[in-house]
Amino acid sequence: GTEAEPSRDFWAVLVHAPMGSCNMPWCKIPGLAAKICHCQRDGVAPPAGGGGGKSLRSADGKCALSMVEYAEMFTEGVPVLTRAAAFKASRALFESAMHNPVGSTMVIGTYKAAADEYCERLTSLGC
């Protein structure tokens, strides 16, 4: 028999999100802030109420979306994605962001035409 040729029409839809955990209120301690404050290092205003380790900030100074909000955005932008798959991708994005300056994950693998549409939809949603 013959071996099937791999398709060059199959594409991955990737999402990238620059975010990091907030170290407030520890950032308020003189001398320590310069070493542990992500906001100061990235030139971002710290959260007004103090993040208390629960706040995520994007590099542009906006609060990052929560894991649930990313999952909802993924299901809206990629209608064929199950909720379980959307949450899995959202969790992977957060896990990546905790270990890298920019979190990245694959939301779905599909044919080029669909991938282009999903990418456009996710971009229009702010992703």
mmCIF file with all atom_site columns, C-alpha atoms in Angstrom, residues 23 31 39 58 77 92 115:
data_model
loop_
_atom_site.group_PDB
_atom_site.id
_atom_site.type_symbol
_atom_site.label_atom_id
_atom_site.label_alt_id
_atom_site.label_comp_id
_atom_site.label_asym_id
_atom_site.label_entity_id
_atom_site.label_seq_id
_atom_site.pdbx_PDB_ins_code
_atom_site.Cartn_x
_atom_site.Cartn_y
_atom_site.Cartn_z
_atom_site.occupancy
_atom_site.B_iso_or_equiv
_atom_site.pdbx_formal_charge
_atom_site.auth_seq_id
_atom_site.auth_comp_id
_atom_site.auth_asym_id
_atom_site.auth_atom_id
_atom_site.pdbx_PDB_model_num
ATOM 1 C CA . ASN A 1 23  ? 2.545   40.095 44.451 1.00 0.00 ? 23  ASN A CA 1
ATOM 2 C CA . GLY A 1 31  ? 13.530  47.506 49.143 1.00 0.00 ? 31  GLY A CA 1
ATOM 3 C CA . CYS A 1 39  ? 3.923   45.775 37.863 1.00 0.00 ? 39  CYS A CA 1
ATOM 4 C CA . SER A 1 58  ? -1.721  41.920 31.301 1.00 0.00 ? 58  SER A CA 1
ATOM 5 C CA . GLY A 1 77  ? -14.918 32.517 19.118 1.00 0.00 ? 77  GLY A CA 1
ATOM 6 C CA . ALA A 1 92  ? -3.258  25.447 29.588 1.00 0.00 ? 92  ALA A CA 1
ATOM 7 C CA . ALA A 1 115 ? -8.729  28.324 11.481 1.00 0.00 ? 115 ALA A CA 1
#
